Coordinates of C-alpha atoms and ligand atoms in Angstrom, one line a residue:
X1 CA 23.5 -32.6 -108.6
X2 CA 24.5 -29.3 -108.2
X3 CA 24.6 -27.0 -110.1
X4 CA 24.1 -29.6 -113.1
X5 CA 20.8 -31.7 -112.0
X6 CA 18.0 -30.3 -109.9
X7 CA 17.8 -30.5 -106.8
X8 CA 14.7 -33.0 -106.3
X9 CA 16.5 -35.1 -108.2
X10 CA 18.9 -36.1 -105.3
X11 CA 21.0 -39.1 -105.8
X12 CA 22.1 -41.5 -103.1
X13 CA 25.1 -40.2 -102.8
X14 CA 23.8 -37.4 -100.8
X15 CA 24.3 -37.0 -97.3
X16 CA 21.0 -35.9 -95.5
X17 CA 21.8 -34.2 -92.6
X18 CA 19.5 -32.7 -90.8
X19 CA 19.5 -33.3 -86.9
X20 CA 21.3 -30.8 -84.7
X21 CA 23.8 -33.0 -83.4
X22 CA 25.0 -33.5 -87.3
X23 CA 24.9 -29.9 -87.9
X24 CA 27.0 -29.2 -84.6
X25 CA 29.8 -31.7 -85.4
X26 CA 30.1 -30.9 -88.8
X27 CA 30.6 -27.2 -87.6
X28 CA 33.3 -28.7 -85.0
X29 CA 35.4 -30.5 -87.5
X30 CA 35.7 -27.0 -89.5
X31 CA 36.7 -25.4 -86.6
X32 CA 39.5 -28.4 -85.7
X33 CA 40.2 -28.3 -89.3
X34 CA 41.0 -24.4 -89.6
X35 CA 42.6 -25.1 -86.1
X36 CA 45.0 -27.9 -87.6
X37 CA 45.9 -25.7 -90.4
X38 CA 47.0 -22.9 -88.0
X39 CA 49.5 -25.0 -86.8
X40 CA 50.3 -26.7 -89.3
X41 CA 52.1 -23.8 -91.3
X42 CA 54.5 -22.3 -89.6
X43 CA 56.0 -26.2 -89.9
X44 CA 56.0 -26.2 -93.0
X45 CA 57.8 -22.7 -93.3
X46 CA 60.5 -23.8 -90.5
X47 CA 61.1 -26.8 -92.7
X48 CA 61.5 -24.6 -96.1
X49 CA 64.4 -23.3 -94.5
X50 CA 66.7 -26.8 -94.7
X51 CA 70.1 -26.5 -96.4
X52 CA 68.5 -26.3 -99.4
X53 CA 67.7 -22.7 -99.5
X54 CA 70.3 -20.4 -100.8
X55 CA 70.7 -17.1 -102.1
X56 CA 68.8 -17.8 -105.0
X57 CA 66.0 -19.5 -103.8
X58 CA 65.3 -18.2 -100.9
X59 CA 62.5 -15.8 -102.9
X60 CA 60.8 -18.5 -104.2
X61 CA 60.3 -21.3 -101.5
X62 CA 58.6 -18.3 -99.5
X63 CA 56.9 -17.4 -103.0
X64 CA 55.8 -20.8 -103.0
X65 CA 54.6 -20.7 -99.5
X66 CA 52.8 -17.4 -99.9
X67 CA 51.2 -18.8 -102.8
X68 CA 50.2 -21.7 -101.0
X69 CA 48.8 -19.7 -97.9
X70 CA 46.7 -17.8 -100.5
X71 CA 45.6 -20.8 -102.0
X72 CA 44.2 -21.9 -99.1
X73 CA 42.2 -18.9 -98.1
X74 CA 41.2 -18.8 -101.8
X75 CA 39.5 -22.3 -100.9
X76 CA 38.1 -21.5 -97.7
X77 CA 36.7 -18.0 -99.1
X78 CA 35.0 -20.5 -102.0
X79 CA 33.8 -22.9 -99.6
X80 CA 32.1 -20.0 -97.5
X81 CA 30.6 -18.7 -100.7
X82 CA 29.3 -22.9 -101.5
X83 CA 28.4 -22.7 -97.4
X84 CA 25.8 -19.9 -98.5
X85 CA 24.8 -21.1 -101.4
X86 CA 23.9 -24.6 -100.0
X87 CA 22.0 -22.5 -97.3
X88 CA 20.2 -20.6 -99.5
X89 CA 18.9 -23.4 -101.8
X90 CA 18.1 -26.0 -98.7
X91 CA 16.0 -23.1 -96.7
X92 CA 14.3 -25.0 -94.0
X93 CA 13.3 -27.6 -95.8
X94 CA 13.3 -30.9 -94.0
X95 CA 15.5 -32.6 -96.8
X96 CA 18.6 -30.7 -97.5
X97 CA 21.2 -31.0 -100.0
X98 CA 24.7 -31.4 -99.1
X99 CA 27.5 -29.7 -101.6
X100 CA 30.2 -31.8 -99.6
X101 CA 31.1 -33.0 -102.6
X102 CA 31.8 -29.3 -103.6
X103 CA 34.2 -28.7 -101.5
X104 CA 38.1 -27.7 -101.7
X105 CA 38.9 -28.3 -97.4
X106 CA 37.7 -31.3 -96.5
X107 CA 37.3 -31.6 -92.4
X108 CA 37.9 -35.2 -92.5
X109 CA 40.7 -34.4 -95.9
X110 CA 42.9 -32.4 -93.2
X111 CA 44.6 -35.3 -91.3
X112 CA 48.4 -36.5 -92.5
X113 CA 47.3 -39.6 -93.4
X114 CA 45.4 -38.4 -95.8
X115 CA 48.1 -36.6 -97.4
X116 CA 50.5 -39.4 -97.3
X117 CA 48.3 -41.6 -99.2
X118 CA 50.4 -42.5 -102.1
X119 CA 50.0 -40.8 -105.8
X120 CA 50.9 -43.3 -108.1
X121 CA 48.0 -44.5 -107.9
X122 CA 45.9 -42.4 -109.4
X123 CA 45.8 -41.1 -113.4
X124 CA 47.2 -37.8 -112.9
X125 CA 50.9 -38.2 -111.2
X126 CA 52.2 -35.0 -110.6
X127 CA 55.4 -36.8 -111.3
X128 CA 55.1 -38.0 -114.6
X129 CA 56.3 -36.4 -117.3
X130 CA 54.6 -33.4 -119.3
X131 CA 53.8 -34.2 -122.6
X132 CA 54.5 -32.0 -125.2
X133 CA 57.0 -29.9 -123.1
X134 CA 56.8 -26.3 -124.3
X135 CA 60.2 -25.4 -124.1
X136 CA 63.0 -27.9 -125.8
X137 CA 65.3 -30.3 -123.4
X138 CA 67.8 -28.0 -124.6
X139 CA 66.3 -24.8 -122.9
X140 CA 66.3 -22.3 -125.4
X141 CA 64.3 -21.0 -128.9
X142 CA 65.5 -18.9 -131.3
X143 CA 69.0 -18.0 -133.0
X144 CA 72.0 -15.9 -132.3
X145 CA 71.2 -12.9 -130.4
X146 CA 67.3 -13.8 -130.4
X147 CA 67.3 -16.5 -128.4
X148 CA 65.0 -16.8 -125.7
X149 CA 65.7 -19.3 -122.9
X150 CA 63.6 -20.7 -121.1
X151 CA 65.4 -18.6 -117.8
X152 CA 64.2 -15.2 -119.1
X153 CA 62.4 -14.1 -116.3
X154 CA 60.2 -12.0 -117.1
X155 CA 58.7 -13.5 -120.5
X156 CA 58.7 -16.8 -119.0
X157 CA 56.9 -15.0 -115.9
X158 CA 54.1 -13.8 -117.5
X159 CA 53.7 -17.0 -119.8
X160 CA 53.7 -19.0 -116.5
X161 CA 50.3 -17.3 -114.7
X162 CA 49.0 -17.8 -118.7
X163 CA 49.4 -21.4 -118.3
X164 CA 48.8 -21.4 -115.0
X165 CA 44.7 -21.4 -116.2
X166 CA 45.3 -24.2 -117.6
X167 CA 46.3 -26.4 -114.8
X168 CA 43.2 -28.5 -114.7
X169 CA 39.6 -27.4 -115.9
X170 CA 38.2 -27.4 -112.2
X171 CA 41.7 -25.9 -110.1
X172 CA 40.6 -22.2 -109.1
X173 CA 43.5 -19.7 -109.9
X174 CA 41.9 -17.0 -108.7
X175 CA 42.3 -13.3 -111.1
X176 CA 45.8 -12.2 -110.9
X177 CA 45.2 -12.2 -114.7
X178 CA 45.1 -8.3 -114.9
X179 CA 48.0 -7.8 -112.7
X180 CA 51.0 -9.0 -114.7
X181 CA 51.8 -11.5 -112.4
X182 CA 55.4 -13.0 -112.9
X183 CA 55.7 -16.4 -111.8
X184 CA 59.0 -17.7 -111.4
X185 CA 59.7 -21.5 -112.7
X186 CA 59.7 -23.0 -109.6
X187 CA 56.7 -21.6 -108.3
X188 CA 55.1 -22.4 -111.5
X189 CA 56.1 -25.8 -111.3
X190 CA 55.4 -26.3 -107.8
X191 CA 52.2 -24.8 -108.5
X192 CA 51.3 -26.9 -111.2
X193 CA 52.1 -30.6 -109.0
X194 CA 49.8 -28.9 -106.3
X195 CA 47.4 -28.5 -108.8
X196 CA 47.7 -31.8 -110.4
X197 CA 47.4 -33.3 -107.0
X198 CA 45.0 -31.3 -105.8
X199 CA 42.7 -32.4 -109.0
X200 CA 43.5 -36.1 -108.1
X201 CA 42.5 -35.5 -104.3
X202 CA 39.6 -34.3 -104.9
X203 CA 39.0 -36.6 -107.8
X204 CA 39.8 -39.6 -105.5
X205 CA 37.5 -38.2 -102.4
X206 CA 34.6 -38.3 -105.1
X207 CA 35.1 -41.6 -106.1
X208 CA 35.4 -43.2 -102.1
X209 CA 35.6 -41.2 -99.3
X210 CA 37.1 -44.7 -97.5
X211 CA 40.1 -45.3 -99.2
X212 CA 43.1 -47.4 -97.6
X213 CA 46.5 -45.8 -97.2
X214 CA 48.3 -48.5 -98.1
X215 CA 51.3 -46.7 -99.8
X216 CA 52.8 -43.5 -97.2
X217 CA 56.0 -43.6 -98.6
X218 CA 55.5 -40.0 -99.9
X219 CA 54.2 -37.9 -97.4
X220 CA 54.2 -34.3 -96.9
X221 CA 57.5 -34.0 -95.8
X222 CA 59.2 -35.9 -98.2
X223 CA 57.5 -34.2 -101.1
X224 CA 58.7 -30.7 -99.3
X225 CA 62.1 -32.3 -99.7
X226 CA 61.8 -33.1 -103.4
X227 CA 60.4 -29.9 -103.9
X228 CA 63.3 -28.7 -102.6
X229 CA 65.5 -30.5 -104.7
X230 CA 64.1 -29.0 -107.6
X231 CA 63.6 -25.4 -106.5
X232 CA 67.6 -25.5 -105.8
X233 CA 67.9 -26.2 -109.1
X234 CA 70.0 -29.5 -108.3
X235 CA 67.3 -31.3 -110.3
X236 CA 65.7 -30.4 -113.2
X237 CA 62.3 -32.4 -112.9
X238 CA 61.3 -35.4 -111.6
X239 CA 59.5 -37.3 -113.9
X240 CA 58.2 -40.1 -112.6
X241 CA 58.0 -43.6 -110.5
X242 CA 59.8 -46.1 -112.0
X243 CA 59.2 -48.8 -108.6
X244 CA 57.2 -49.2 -105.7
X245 CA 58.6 -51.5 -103.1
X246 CA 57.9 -52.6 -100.0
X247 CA 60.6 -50.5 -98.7
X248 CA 61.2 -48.2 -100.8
X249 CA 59.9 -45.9 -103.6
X250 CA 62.6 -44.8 -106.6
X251 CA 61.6 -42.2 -108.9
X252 CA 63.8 -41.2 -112.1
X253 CA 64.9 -37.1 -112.5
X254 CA 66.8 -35.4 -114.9
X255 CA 69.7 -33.8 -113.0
X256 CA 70.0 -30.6 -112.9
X257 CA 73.1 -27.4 -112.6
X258 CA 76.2 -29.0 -111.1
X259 CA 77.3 -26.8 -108.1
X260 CA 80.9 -26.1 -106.9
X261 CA 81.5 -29.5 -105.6
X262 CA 79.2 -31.3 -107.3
X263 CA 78.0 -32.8 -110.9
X264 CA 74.7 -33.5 -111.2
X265 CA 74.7 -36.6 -113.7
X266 CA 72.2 -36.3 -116.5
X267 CA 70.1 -38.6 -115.1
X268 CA 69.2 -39.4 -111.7
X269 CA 67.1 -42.1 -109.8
X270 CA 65.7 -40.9 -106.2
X271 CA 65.2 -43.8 -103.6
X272 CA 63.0 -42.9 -101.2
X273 CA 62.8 -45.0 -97.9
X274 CA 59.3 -45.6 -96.7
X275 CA 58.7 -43.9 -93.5
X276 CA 56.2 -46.7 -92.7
X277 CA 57.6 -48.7 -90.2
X278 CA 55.9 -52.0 -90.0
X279 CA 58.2 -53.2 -93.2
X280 CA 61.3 -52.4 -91.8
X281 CA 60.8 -54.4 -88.5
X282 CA 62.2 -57.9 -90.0
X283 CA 65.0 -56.0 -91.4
X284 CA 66.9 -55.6 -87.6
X285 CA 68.7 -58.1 -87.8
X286 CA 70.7 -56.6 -90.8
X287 CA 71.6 -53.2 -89.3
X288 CA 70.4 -53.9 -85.5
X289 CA 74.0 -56.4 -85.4
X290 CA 75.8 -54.3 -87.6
X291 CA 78.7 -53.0 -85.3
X292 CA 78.9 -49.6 -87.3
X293 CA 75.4 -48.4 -86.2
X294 CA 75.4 -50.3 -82.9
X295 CA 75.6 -48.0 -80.4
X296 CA 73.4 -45.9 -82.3
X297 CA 70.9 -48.1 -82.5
X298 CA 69.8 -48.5 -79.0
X299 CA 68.6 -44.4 -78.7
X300 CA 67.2 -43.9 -81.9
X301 CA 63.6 -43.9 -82.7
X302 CA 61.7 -45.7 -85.6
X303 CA 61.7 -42.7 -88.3
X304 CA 65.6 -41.9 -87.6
X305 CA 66.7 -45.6 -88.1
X306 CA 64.5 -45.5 -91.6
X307 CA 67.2 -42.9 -92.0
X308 CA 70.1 -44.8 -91.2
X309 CA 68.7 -47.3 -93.9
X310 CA 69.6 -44.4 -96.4
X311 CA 72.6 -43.6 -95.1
X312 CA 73.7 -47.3 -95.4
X313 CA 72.7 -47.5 -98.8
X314 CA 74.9 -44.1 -99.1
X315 CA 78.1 -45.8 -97.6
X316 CA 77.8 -49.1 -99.2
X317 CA 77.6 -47.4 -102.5
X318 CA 80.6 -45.3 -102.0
X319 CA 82.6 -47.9 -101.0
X320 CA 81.7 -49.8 -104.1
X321 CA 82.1 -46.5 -106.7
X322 CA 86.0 -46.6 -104.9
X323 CA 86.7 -50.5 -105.2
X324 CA 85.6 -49.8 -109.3
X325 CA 82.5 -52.0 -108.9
X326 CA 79.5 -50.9 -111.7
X327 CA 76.6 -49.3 -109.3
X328 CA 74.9 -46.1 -109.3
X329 CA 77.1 -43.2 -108.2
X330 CA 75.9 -41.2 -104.8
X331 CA 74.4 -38.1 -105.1
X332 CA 73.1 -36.6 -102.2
X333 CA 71.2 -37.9 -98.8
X334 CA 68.8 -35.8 -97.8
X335 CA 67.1 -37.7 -94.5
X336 CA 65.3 -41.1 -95.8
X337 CA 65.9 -39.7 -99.5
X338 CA 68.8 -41.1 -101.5
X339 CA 69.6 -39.3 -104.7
X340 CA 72.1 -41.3 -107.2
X341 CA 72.7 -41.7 -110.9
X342 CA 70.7 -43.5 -112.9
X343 CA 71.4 -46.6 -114.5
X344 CA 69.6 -47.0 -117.8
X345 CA 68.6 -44.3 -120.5
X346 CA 66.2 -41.5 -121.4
X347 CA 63.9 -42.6 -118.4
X348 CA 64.1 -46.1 -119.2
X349 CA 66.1 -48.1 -116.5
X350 CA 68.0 -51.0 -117.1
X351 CA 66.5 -54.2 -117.5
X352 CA 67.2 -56.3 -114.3
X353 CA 69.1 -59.2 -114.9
X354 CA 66.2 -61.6 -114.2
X355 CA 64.0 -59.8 -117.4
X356 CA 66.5 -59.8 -119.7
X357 CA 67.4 -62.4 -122.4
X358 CA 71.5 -62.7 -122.4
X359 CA 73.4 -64.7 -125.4
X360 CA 75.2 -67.4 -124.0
X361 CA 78.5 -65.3 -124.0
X362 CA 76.5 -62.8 -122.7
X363 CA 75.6 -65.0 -119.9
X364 CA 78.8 -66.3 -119.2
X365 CA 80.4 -62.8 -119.5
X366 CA 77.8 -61.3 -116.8
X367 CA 78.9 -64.5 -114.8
X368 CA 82.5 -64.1 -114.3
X369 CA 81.8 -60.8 -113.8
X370 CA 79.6 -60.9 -110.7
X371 CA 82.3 -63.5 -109.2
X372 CA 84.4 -60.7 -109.7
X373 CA 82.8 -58.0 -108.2
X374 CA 81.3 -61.0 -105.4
X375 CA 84.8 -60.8 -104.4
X376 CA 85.5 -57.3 -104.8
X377 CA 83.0 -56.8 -102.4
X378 CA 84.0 -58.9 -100.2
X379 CA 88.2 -58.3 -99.9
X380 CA 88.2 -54.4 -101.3
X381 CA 84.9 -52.9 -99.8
X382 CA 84.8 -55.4 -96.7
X383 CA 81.0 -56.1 -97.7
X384 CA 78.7 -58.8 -98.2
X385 CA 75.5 -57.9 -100.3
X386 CA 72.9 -59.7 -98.5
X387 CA 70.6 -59.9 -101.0
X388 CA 72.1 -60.4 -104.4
X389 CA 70.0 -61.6 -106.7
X390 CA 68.8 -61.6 -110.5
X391 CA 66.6 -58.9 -109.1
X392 CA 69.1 -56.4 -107.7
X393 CA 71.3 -56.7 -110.7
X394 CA 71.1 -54.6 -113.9
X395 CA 72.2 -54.9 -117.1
X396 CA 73.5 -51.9 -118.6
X397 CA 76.3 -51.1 -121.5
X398 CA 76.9 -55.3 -121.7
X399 CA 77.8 -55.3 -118.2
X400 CA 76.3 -56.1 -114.8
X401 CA 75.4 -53.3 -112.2
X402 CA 74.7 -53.9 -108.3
X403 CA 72.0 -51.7 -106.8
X404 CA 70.2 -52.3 -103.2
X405 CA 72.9 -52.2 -100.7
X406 CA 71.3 -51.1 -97.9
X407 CA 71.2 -54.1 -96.3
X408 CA 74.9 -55.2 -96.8
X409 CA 76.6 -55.6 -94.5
X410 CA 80.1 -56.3 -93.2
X411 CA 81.2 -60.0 -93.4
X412 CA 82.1 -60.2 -89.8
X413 CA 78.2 -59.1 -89.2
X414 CA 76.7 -61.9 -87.1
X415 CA 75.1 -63.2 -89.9
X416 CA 77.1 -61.6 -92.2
X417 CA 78.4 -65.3 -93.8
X418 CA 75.3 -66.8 -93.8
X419 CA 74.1 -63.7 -95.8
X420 CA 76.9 -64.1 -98.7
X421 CA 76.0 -67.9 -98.4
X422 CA 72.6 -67.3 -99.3
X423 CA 73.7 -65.0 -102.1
X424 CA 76.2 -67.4 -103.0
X425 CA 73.2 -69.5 -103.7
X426 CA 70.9 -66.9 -105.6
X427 CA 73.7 -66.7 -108.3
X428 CA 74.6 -70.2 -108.8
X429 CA 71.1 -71.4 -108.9
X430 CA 70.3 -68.4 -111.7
X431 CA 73.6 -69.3 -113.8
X432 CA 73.2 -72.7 -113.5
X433 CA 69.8 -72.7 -114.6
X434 CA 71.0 -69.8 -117.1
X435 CA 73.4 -72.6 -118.9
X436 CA 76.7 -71.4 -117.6
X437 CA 78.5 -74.7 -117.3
X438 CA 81.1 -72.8 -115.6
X439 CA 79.3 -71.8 -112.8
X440 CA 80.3 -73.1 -109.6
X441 CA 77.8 -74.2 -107.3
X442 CA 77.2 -72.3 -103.9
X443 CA 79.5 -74.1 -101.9
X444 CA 82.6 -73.0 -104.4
X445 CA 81.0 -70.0 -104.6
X446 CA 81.1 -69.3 -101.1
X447 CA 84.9 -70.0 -100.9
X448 CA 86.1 -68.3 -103.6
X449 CA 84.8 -65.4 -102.7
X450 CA 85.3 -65.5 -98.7
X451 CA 88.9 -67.0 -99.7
X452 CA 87.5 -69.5 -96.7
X453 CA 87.8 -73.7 -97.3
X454 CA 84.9 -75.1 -95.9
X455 CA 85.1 -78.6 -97.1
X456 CA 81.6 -80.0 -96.2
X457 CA 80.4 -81.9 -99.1
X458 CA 76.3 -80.8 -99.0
X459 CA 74.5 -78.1 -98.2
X460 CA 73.9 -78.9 -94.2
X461 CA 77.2 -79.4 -93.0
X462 CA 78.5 -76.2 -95.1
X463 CA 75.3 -74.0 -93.3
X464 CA 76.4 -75.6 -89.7
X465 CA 80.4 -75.1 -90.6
X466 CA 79.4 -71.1 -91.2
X467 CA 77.3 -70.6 -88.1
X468 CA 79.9 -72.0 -85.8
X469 CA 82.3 -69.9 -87.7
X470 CA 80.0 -66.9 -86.8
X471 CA 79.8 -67.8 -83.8
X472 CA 83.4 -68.4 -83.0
X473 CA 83.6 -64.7 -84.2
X474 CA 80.9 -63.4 -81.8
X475 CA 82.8 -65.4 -78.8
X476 CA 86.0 -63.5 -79.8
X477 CA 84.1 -60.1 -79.4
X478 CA 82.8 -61.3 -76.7
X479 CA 86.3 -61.7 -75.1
X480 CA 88.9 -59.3 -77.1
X481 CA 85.7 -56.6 -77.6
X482 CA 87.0 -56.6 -81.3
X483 CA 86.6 -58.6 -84.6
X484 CA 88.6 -61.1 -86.4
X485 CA 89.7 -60.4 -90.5
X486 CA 86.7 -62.8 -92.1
X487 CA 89.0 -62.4 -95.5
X488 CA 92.2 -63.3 -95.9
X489 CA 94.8 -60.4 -97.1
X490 CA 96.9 -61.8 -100.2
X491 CA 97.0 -65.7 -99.6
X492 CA 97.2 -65.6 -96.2
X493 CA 95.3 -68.0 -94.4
X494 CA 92.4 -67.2 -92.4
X495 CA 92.9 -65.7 -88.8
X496 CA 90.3 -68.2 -87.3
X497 CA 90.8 -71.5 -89.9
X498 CA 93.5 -73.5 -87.3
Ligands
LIG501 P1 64.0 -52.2 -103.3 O1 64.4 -52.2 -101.9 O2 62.6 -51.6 -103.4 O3 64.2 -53.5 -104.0 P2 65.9 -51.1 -105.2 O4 67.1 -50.3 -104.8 O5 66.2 -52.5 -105.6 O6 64.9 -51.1 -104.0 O7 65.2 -50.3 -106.3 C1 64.0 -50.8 -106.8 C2 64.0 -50.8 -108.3 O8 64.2 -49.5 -108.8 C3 65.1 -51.6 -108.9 O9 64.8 -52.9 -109.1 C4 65.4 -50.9 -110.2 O10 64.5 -51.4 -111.2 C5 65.1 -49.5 -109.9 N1 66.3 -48.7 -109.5 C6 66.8 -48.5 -108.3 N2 67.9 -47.7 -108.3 C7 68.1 -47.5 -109.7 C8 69.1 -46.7 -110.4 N3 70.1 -46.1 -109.7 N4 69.0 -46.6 -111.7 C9 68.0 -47.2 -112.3 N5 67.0 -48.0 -111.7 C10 67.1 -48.1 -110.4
LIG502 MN1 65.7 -54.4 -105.0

């Protein structure tokens, strides 16, 4: 096909369009399409200016912008051009070739779903990391007096727009070549991921024009957000995805300057909550009963309670880094983006506790361990997990570390003991089969952590002894518009156990 094959030639593929009608709606969708994109902007610039933007950056986020905005016309001045050229070669003949396929705006390419489509998924990930890197981890060449980091501006500028070419062998750059164009870092960067994912859009559009957006946790707005992160410098790169769940997607960065309140740690995991909404619906109960975010949970609307997912997540963790319990340190929430250290090494994180092989001391070690932090959890951070298992528990440094909180929830939670029940019995089962023989089972489990004595002797009785227990709780709210103490302060017994 064009310009390669000739034009007789014409494979399948082509679209043959040569009714009115076709020509008319074709011409339509442009004109929605340039439409959409005239609103769309000045969005996009009202949300560059989020608290990320300081002093320093405020340059290059409108840099970046600009550069974008002139992207754009570059595209639709070279779509014009392929416009004539596909006008010129078709004439009036009855059979006309279509240099869609040509094309850098795609009418039905402008809609957000589109752009939130996920881009793991594809072979080149923006995120993952460059290999070789031209400038050393540790930032500089050169000796004494001559070295060069990789912050002088001005060398670094011009050696940018070089590389810049060499984005990908089809991204148009357009000639700033003979003008000494500077480009800072971060436009560079950003530059170069809009490139990369530009390459694999269009890439992708070739291949299927019907594709399913199955993964939207990354979409426009949340890789504005991550762009931001890194344009303020807070972190260096992001390198890549190191999970997709249902919920959520975590990516691993390299930290980057510490500012006056805050250290960056070396390395950092990003968990992004997915903005679709359909997951999150069987989740309710956790948060929906949760007296903290009750009465905000009434007025809020799907995307903000995605939100309040991240904030959870944020809370829980903080009150876990205070009780001394192993889990990743909070970094910053941004919206449904939780930045935290990373637990693992050099982009490699930690082997959950399910794919790792333990010695038998090892075993038992990480055993009395998690009872420990079980109950930690439980008496020092008033928590419950909620869904402990040997897949939310890493091993890193010979220890255990507890990640995915944001469904925990407070013991006195409506379900909240049938939650650390059903944990209770994730980490029995796993040590038992593990070949602890110190393991209790999940009845003793359940009590030594909740300091509660339920005596039922199998696993019905215990389940039906917690739920009226929960519900003897909700009557009291019910009545006294305030909680009972689910755990027992230093030896005391129980409130409710008469
Ligand atoms: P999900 O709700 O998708 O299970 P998690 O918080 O469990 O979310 O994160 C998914 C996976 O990402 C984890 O199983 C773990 O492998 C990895 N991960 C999450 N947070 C971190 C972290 N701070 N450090 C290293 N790996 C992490
Ligand atoms: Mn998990």
């Amino acid at each position: 096909m064009w310009p390669g094959k000739c034009p007789w030639g014409a494979p399948s593929t082509t679209s043959i369009s040569c009714s009115l009608a076709d020509v008319m709606s074709e011409q339509l969708a442009k004109e929605l399409q340039l439409e959409e994109e005239r609103t769309a902007f000045p969005e996009v610039v009202a949300a560059a200016e989020g608290p990320f933007i300081t002093g320093e950056n405020i340059d290059t986020s409108s840099d970046l912008m600009l550069a974008q905005m002139l992207q754009m016309e570059f595209d639709r001045e070279y779509d014009a051009q392929l416009r004539r050229e596909e006008k010129k070669i078709n004439g009036d003949s009855k059979v006309s070739i279509s240099f869609e396929n040509y094309r850098k705006v795609h009418p039905y390419d402008s809609d957000s779903s589109e752009d939130e489509v996920d881009w793991q998924d594809t072979r080149h990930d923006p995120y993952r990391a460059d290999k070789p890197t031209t400038t050393p981890r540790r930032g500089f060449i050169g000796k004494g007096k001559d070295i060069t980091t990789k912050h002088d501006e001005v060398v670094c500028g011009r050696k940018n727009t070089a590389r810049m070419e060499n984005f990908a062998p089809e991204f148009q750059v357009g000639d700033g070549i003979g003008m000494d164009l500077k480009l800072s870092n971060q436009v560079f960067n950003a530059l170069k991921q809009h490139a990369y994912s530009e390459e694999r859009r269009s890439a992708r559009l070739h291949e299927k024009k019907e594709h399913s957006t199955a993964e939207k946790a990354v979409d426009p707005k949340t890789r504005l957000l991550l762009y931001k992160m890194v344009n303020s410098g807070m972190l260096e790169t992001i390198t890549g995805c190191i999970s997709t769940g249902k919920e959520s997607v975590v990516f691993h960065a390299y930290g980057g300057n510490a500012t006056e309140d805050k250290v960056i740690p070396p390395e950092c995991a990003i968990k992004v909550f997915k903005t679709t909404l359909n997951e999150f619906k069987n989740r309710d109960k956790y948060i929906k009963d949760d007296y903290r975010f009750k009465d905000r949970f009434s007025k809020l609307n799907p995307r903000k309670i995605i939100r309040m997912w991240a904030e959870k997540e944020m809370h829980n963790l903080t009150r876990m880094q205070n009780a001394g319990i192993p889990c990743p340190q909070v970094v910053i929430l941004k919206k449904h983006v939780l930045v935290m250290s990373f637990i693992g090494q050099d982009q490699v994180p930690a082997p959950k506790l399910k794919d790792v092989t333990l010695s038998n001391e090892d075993m038992k070690k990480a055993y009395y361990q998690i009872l420990n932090m079980m109950q930690q959890l439980y008496r020092e951070c008033n928590l419950v997990h909620a869904d402990l298992s040997e897949y939310n528990m890493l091993w890193h440094d010979g220890k255990v570390w507890l990640i995915d909180v944001s469904q925990s929830v407070e013991p006195t939670h409506p379900h909240g003991l049938e939650f650390l029940f059903r944990d209770c019995r994730n980490v029995s089962q796993f040590f038992q089969k593990g070949g602890v023989a110190e393991a209790l089972n999940e009845r003793e489990l359940f009590n030594a952590v909740s300091g509660l004595n339920i005596t039922a002797d199998n696993e019905v009785d215990f389940q039906a002894e917690i739920e009226a227990l929960e519900k003897m709780n909700e009557d009291h709210v019910q009545n006294h518009g305030k909680k009972l103490s689910m755990f027992p302060s230093d030896g005391d017994p129980p409130i409710y156990d008469e």
